[in-house]
Short mmCIF file of C-alpha atoms and ligand atoms in Angstrom, two decimals:
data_model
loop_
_atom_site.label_atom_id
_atom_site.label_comp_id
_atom_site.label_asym_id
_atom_site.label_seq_id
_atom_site.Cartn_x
_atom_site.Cartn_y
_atom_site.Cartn_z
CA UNK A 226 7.39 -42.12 2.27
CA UNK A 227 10.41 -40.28 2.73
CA UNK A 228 11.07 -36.55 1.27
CA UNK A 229 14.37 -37.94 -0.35
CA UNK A 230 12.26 -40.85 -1.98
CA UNK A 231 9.67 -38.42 -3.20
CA UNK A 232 12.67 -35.84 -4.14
CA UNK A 233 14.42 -38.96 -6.37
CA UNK A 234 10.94 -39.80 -7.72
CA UNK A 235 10.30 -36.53 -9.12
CA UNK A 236 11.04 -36.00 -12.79
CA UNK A 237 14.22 -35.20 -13.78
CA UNK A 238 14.94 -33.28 -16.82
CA UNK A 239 15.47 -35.62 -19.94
CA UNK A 240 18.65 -34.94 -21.34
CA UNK A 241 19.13 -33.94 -25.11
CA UNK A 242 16.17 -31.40 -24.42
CA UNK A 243 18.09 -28.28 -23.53
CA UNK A 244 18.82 -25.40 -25.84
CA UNK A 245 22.55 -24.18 -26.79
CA UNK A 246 22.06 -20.83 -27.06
CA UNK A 247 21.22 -18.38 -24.48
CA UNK A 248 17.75 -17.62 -23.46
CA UNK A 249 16.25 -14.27 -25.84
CA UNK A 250 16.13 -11.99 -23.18
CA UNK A 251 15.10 -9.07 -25.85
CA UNK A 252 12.29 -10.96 -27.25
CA UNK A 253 10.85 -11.27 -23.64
CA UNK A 254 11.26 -7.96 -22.84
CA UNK A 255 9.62 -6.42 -25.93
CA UNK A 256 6.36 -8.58 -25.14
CA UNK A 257 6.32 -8.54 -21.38
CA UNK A 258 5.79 -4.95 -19.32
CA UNK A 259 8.71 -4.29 -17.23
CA UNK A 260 7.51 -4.84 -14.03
CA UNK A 261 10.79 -6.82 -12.67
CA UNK A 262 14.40 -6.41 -12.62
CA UNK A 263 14.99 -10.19 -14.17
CA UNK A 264 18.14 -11.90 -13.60
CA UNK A 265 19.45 -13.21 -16.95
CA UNK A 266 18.28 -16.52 -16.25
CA UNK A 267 15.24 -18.49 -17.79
CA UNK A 268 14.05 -21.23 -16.06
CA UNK A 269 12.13 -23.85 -17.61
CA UNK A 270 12.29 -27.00 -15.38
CA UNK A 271 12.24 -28.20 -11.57
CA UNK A 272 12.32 -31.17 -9.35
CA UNK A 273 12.55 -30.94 -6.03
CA UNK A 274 14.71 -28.07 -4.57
CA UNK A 275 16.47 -28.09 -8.12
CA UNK A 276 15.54 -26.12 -11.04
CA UNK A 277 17.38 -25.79 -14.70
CA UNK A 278 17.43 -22.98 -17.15
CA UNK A 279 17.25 -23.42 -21.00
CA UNK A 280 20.74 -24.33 -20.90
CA UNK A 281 20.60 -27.28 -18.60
CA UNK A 282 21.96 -25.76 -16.19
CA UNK A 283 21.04 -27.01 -12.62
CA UNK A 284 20.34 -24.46 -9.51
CA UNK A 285 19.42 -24.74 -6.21
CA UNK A 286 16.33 -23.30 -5.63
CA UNK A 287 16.32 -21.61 -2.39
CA UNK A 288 13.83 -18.83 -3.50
CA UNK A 289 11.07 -21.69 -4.18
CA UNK A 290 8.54 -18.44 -6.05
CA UNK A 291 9.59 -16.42 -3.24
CA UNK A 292 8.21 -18.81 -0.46
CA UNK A 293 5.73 -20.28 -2.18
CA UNK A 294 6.38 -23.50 -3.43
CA UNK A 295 5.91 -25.34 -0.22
CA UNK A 296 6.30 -29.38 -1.53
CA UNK A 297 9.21 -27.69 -3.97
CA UNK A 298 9.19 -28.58 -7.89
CA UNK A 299 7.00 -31.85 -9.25
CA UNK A 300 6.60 -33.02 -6.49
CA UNK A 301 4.73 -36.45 -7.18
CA UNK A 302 1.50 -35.77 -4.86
CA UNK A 303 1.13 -32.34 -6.49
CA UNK A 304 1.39 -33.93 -10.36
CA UNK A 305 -1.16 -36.57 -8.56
CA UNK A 306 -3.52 -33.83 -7.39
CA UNK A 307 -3.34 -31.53 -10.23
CA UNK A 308 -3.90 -34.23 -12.97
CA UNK A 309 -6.60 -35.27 -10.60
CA UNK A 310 -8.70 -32.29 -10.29
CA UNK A 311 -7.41 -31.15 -13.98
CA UNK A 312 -9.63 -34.43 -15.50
CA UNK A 313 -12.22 -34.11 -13.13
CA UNK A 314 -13.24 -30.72 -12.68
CA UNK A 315 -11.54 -27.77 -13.31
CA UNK A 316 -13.83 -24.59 -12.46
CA UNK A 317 -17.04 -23.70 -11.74
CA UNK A 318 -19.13 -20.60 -10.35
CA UNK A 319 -19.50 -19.99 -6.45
CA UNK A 320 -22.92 -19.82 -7.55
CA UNK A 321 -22.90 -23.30 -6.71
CA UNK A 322 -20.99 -25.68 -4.01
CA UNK A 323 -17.82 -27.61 -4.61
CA UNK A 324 -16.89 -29.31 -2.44
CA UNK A 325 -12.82 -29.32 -2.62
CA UNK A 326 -13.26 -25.23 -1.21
CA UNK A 327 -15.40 -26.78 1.50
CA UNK A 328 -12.58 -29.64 2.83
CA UNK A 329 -9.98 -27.10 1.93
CA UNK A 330 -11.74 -24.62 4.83
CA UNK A 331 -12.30 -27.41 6.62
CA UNK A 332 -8.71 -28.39 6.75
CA UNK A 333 -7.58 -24.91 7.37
CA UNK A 334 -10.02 -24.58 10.30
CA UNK A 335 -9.25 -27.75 12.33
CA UNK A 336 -5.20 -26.68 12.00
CA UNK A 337 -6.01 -23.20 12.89
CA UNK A 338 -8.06 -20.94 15.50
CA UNK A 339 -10.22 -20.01 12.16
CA UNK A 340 -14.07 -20.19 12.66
CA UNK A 341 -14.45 -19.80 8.66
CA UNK A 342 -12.51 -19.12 5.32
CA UNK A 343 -13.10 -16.72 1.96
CA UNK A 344 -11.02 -18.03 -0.99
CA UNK A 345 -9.39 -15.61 -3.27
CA UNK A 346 -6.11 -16.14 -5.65
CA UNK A 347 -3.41 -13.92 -4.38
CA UNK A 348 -1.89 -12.39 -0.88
CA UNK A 349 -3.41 -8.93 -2.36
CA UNK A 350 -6.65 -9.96 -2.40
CA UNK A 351 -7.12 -11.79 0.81
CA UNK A 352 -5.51 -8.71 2.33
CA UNK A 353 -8.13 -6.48 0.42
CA UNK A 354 -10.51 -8.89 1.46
CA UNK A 355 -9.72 -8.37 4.95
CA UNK A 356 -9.42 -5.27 4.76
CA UNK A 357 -13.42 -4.71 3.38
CA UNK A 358 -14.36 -6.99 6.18
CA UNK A 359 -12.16 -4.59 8.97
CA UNK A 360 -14.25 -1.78 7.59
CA UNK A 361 -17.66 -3.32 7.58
CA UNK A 362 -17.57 -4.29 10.47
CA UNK A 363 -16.41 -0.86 12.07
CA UNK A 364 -19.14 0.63 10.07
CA UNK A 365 -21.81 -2.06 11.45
CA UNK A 366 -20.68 -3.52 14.73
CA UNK A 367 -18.23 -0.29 16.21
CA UNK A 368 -20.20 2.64 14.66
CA UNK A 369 -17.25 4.32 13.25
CA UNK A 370 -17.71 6.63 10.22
CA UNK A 371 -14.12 7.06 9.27
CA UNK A 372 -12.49 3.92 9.92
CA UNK A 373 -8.71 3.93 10.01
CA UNK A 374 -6.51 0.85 9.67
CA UNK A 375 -2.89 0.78 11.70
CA UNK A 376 -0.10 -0.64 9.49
CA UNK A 377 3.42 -1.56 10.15
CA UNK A 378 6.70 0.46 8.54
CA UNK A 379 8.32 -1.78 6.57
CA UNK A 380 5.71 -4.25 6.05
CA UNK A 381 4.33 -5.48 2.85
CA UNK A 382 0.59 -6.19 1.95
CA UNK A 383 0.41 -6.55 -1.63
CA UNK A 384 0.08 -4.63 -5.13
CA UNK A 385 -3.43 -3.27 -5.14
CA UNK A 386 -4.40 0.28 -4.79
CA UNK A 387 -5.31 -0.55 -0.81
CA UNK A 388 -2.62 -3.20 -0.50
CA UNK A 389 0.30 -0.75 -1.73
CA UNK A 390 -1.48 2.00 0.36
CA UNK A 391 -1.56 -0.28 3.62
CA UNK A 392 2.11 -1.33 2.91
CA UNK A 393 4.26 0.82 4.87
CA UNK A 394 6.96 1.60 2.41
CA UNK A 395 7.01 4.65 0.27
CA UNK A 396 8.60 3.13 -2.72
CA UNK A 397 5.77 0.80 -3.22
CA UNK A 398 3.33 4.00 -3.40
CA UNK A 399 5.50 6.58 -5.47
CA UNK A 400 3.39 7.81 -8.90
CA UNK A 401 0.11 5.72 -7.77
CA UNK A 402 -1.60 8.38 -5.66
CA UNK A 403 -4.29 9.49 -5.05
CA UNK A 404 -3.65 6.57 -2.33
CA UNK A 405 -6.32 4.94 -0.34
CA UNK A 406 -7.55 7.10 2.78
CA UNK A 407 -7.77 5.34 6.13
CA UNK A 408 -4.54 3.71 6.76
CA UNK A 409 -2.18 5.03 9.25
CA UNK A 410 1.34 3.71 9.58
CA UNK A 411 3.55 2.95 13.01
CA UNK A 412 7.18 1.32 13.71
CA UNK A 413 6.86 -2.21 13.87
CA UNK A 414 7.34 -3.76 17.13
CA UNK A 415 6.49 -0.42 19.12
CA UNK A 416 3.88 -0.76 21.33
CA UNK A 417 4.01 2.55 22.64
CA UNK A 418 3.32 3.90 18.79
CA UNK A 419 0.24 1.78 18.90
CA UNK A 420 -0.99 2.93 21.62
CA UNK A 421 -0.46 6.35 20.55
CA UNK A 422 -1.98 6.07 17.40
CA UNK A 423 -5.20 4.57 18.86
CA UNK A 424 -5.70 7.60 20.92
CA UNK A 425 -4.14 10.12 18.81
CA UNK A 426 -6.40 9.15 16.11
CA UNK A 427 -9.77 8.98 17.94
CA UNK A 428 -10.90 11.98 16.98
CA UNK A 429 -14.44 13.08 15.41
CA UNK A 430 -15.44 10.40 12.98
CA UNK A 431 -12.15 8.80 12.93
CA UNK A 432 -10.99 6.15 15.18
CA UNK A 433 -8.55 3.16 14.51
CA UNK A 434 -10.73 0.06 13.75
CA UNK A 435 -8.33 -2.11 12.51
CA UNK A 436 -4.53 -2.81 13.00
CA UNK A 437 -3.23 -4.92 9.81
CA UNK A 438 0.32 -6.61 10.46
CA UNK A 439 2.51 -9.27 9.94
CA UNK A 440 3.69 -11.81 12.36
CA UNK A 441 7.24 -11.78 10.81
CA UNK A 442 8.07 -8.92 8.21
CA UNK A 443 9.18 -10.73 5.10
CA UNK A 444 9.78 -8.14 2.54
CA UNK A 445 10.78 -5.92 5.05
CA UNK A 446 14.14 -8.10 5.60
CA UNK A 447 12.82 -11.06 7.71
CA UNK A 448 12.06 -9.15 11.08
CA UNK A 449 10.30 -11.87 13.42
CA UNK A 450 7.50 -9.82 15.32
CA UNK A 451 8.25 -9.31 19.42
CA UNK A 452 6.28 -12.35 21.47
CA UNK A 453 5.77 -9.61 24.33
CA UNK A 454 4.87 -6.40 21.54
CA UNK A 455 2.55 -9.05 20.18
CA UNK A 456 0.57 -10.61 23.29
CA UNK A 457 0.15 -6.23 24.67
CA UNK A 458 -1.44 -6.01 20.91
CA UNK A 459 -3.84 -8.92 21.49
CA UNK A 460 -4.75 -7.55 25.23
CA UNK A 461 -5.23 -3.78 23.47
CA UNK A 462 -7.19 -5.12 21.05
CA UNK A 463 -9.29 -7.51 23.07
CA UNK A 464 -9.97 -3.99 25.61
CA UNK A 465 -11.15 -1.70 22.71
CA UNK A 466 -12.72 -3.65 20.19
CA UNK A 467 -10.26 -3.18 17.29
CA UNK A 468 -9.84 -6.09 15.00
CA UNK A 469 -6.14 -7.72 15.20
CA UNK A 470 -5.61 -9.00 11.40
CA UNK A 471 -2.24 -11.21 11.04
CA UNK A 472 -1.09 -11.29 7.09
CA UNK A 473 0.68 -14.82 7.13
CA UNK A 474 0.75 -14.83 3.18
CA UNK A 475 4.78 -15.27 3.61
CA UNK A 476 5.32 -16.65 6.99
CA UNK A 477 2.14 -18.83 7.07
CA UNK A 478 1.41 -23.02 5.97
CA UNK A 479 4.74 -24.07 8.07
CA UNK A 480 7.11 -21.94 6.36
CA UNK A 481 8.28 -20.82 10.33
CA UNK A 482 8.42 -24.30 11.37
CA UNK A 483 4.87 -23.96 12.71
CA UNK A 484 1.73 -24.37 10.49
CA UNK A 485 0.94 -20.53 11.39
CA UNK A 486 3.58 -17.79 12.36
CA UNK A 487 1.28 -16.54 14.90
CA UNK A 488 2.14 -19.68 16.93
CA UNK A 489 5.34 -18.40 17.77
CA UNK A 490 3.98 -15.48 19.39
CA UNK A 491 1.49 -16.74 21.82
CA UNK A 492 -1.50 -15.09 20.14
CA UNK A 493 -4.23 -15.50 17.74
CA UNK A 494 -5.66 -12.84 15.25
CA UNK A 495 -9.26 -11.98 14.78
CA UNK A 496 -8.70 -12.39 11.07
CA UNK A 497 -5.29 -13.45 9.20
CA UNK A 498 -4.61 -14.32 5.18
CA UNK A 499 -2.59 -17.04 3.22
CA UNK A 500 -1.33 -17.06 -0.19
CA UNK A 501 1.98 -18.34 -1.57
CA UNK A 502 2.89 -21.61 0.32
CA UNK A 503 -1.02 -22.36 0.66
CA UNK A 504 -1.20 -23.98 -2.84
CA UNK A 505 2.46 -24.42 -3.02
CA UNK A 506 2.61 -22.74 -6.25
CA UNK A 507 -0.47 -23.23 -7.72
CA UNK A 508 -2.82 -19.51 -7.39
CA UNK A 509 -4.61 -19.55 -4.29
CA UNK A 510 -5.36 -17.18 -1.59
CA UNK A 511 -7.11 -17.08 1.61
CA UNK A 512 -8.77 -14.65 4.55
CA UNK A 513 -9.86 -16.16 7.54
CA UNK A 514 -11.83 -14.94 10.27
CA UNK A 515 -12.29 -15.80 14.13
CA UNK A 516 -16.10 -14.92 15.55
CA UNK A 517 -16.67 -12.15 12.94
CA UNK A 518 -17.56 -14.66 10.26
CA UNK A 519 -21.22 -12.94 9.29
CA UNK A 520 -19.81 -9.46 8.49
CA UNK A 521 -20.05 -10.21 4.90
CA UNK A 522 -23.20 -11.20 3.18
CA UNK A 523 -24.13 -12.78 -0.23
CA UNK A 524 -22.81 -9.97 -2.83
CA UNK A 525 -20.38 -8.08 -0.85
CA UNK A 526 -17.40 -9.50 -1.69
CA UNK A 527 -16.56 -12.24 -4.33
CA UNK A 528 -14.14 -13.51 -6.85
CA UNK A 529 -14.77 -15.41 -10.15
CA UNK A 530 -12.00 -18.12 -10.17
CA UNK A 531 -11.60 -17.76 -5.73
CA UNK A 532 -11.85 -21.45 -4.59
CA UNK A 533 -12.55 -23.03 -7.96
CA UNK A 534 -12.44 -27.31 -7.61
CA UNK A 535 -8.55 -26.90 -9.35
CA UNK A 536 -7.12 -24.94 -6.59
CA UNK A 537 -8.59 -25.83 -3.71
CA UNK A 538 -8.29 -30.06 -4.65
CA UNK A 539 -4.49 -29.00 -5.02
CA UNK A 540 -4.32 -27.28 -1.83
CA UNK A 541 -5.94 -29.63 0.07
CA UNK A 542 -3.12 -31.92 -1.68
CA UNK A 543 -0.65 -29.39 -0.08
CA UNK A 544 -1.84 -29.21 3.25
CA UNK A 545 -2.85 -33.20 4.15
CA UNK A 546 0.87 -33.93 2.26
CA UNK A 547 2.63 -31.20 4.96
CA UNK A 548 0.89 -33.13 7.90
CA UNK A 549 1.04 -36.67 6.95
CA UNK A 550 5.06 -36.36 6.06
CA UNK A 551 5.79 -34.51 8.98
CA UNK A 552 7.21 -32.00 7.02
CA UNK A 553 7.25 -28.98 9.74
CA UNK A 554 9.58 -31.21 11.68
CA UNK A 555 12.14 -30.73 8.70
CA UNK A 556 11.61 -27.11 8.33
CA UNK A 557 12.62 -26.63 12.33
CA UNK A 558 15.24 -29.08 11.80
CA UNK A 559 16.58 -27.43 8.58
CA UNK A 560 16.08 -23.59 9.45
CA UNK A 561 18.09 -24.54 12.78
CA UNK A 562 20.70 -26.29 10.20
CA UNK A 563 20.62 -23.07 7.70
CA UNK A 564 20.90 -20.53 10.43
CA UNK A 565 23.88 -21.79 12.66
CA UNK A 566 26.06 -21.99 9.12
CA UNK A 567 25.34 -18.56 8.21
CA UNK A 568 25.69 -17.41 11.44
CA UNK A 569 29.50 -19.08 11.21
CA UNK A 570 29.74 -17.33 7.71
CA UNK A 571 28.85 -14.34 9.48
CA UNK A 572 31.64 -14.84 12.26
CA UNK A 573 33.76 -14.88 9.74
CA UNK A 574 32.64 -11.67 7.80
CA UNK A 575 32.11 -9.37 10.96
CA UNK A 576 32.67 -6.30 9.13
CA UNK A 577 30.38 -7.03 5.76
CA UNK A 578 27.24 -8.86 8.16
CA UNK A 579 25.85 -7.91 10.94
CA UNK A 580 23.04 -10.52 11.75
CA UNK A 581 21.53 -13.73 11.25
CA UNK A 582 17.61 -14.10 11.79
CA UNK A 583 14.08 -15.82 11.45
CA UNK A 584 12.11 -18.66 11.64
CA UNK A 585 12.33 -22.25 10.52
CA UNK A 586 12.69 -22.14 6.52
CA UNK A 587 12.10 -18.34 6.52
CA UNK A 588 16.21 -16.33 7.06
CA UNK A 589 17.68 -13.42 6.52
CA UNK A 590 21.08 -12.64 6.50
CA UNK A 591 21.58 -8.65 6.81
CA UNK A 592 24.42 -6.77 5.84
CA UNK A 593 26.51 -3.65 7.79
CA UNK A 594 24.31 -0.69 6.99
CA UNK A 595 28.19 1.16 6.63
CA UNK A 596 29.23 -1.52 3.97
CA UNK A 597 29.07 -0.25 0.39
CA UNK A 598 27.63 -3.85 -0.38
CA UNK A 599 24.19 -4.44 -0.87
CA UNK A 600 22.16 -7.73 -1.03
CA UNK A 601 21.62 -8.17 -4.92
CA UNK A 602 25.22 -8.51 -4.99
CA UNK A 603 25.35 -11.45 -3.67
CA UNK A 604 22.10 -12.77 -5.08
CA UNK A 605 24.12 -11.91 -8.54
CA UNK A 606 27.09 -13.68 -7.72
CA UNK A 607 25.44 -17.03 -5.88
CA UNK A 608 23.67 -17.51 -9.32
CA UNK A 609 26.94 -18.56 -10.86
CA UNK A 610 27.36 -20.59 -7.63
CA UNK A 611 24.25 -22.60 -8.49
CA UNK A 612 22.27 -21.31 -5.78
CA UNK A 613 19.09 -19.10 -6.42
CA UNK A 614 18.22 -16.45 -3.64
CA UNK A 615 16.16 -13.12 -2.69
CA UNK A 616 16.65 -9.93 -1.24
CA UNK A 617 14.62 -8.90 1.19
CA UNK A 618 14.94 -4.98 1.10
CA UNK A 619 18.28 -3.52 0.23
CA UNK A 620 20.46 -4.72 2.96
CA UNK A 621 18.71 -8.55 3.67
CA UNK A 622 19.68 -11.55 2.13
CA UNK A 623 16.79 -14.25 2.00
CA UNK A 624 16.58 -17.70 2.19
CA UNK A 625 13.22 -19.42 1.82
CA UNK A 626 13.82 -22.87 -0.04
CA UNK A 627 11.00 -25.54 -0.14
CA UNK A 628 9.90 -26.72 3.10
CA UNK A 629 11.31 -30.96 2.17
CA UNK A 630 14.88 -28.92 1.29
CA UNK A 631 17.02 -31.52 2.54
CA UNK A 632 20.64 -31.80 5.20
CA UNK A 633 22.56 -32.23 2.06
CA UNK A 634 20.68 -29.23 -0.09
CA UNK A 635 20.79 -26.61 3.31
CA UNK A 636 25.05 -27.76 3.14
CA UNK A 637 25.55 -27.68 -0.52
CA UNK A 638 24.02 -23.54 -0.14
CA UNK A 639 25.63 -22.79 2.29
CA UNK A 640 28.90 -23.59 0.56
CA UNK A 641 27.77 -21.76 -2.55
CA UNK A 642 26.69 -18.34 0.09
CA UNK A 643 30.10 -18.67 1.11
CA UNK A 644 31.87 -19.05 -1.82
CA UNK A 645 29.70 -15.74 -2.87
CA UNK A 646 30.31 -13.78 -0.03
CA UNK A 647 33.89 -14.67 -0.14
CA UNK A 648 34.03 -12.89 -3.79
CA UNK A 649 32.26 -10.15 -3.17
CA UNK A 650 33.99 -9.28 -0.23
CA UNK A 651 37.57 -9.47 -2.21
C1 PLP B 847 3.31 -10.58 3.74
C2 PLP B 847 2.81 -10.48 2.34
N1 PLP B 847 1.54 -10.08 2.13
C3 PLP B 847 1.02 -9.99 0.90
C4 PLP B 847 1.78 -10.27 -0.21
C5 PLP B 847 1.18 -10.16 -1.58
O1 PLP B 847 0.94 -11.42 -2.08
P1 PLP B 847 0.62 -11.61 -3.65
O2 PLP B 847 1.87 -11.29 -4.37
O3 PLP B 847 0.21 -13.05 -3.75
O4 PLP B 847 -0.48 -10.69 -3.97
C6 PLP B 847 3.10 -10.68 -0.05
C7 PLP B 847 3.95 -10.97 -1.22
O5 PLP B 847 5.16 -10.99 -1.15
C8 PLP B 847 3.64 -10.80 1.26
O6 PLP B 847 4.90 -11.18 1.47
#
């Protein structure tokens, strides 16, 4: 079946079922903490790469849950799976097997170079879970004392005490310390600093164990990681022991036009995560390991609702839906599609943009560093164009729709990003 027949066949919002007054924005925001800047927009309905607000009103999605919502909005093999699994089984302890976590791992193993898989429910905690196994094993199998794990600048691990710590941003950390010892940060796509580091820090019981990073830095404002900085990390790592760990929570399940974003760089981790796209919206998160698959043993690590029947039967819905519709051939074919128009916005705009970058359905579009502009103001203004989008960082516009986003959809946002940059640049 085609992605346009399973886009039409989606639900589409009754009519008659919208409200006429705005969204209560105060209401909201006397009940819920203030953990995001919102845009004044409440969304309440999807199909496809379309979502609508209480109003009716109808928006492309190209944020898709910040690249997460792989098979977009109702899409009909994800109401299948999840009404499914909902009537059959739902959750029940890892005290016992089920068998939907066990073909889920399976899956993920025969379309990766995974030897085995621990199911959590968010990037954080497969990143935290990878992060306990890194140090267990330098404890056990290196005979380090003081572990320390080598982060990226820029990069972004998660929201957890260790994840915020092993993020290499500052603003993430501000007002949380006492941070997490043993995590040491270099410039991303430096080998030299990584080399550095490792013998810098190798030093009485300390000594770099670990070196946590992403194949492509999302957050950071869609940097794609260096094929030849990547392949001298894999030969580093392979001489001294220390465990390579990809985080493919944003760049991982196909989002780069490959299944994993590690592909693109001619390597494979000893451990990497998943989250977001993995369950295509539905909580679900993942670590897997290569060879060190024993490290952990019953009661070390765990997590009450990690692989539960409900997630992983939707998941597996996911992942056997992205293969048997071909769907990474749409994200290469679309990403090419999305980045040669911005890059003609951006011939246009030479003084506001300075580049164009990424992987399949995973763009940025950065802005001048001299330009007063910054990326929310275009994310502001291609709202009331109808087309939802993310900054990545201050200066990166982001585009991460759906992975079935279609040749019509990529055309009708890239006349609304236009439009947008046309006003803001009056
Ligand atoms: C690369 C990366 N790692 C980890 C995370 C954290 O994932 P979660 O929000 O599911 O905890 C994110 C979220 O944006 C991410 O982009």
């Amino acid at each position: 079946m085609s992605i346009q027949t399973l886009i039409e066949q989606a639900t589409i919002p009754p009519s008659g079922s919208v409200s006429s007054s705005p969204f209560d924005t105060d209401s909201f925001n006397e009940a819920v903490m203030s953990t995001y800047a919102r845009f004044p927009l409440a969304l309440e309905r999807g199909a496809g790469c379309r979502v609508w607000d209480t109003q009716g009103r109808e928006y492309l999605d190209f944020v898709a849950g910040i690249a997460t919502c792989t098979l977009g909005h109702a899409h009909p093999a994800m109401v299948e799976a999840v009404t499914r699994q909902i009537q059959k089984l739902h959750h029940v302890s890892n005290l016992y097997y089920i068998p939907e976590q066990g073909e889920l791992a399976q899956w993920i193993i025969q379309h990766s170079c995974a030897d085995r898989v621990f199911f959590c429910n968010s990037g954080a905690e497969a990143n935290e879970a990878a992060i306990k196994l890194a140090r267990k094993y330098a404890h056990t199998v290196l005979d380090i004392e003081k572990p320390i794990i080598l982060t990226a600048n820029a990069s972004f691990h998660g929201r957890t005490l260790a994840t915020i710590t092993a993020t290499g941003q500052p603003k993430y950390q501000k007002h949380f310390d006492p941070l997490v010892p043993g995590f040491h940060y270099v410039d991303y796509n430096d080998i030299g600093a990584v080399e550095a580091a490792i013998s810098e820090l190798d030093e009485g019981d300390y000594r770099v164990a670990a070196i946590l990073i992403e194949p492509l830095q999302g957050e950071g404002g869609v940097r794609p990681g260096d094929v030849a900085y990547f392949q001298k990390l894999r030969q580093i790592c392979d001489e001294t022991g220390v465990l390579l760990i990809f985080d493919e929570v944003q760049v991982g399940m196909g989002r780069s036009g490959k299944l994993w974003g590690y592909e693109h760089l001619g390597v494979e981790p000893d451990i990497f995560t998943s989250a977001k796209g993995l369950g295509g919206g539905i909580p679900i998160g993942a670590m897997m390991s290569k060879k060190f698959c024993d490290i952990f043993q019953p009661g070390e690590h765990a997590s009450t609702f990690g692989g539960n029947p409900f997630a992983c039967g939707v998941a597996l819905t996911v992942c056997q839906t992205l293969e048997r519709d071909n769907i990474l051939q749409n994200v290469e074919a679309r990403g090419e599609q999305l980045r040669n128009g911005l890059k003609a916005i951006a011939a246009k705009y030479p003084n506001y943009i300075s580049e164009v970058r990424g992987w399949g359905l995973i763009n940025g579009l950065e802005l001048q560093a001299d330009t007063q502009l910054v990326a929310a103001d275009i994310v502001k203004v291609a709202i009331d164009e109808g087309v939802l989008l993310v900054p990545a960082g201050p200066k990166v516009v982001r585009f991460v729709p759906p992975l079935i986003v279609t040749e019509a959809e990529v055309d009708t946002a890239l006349k609304a990003v236009e439009a947008a940059i046309a006003t803001v640049t009056k």
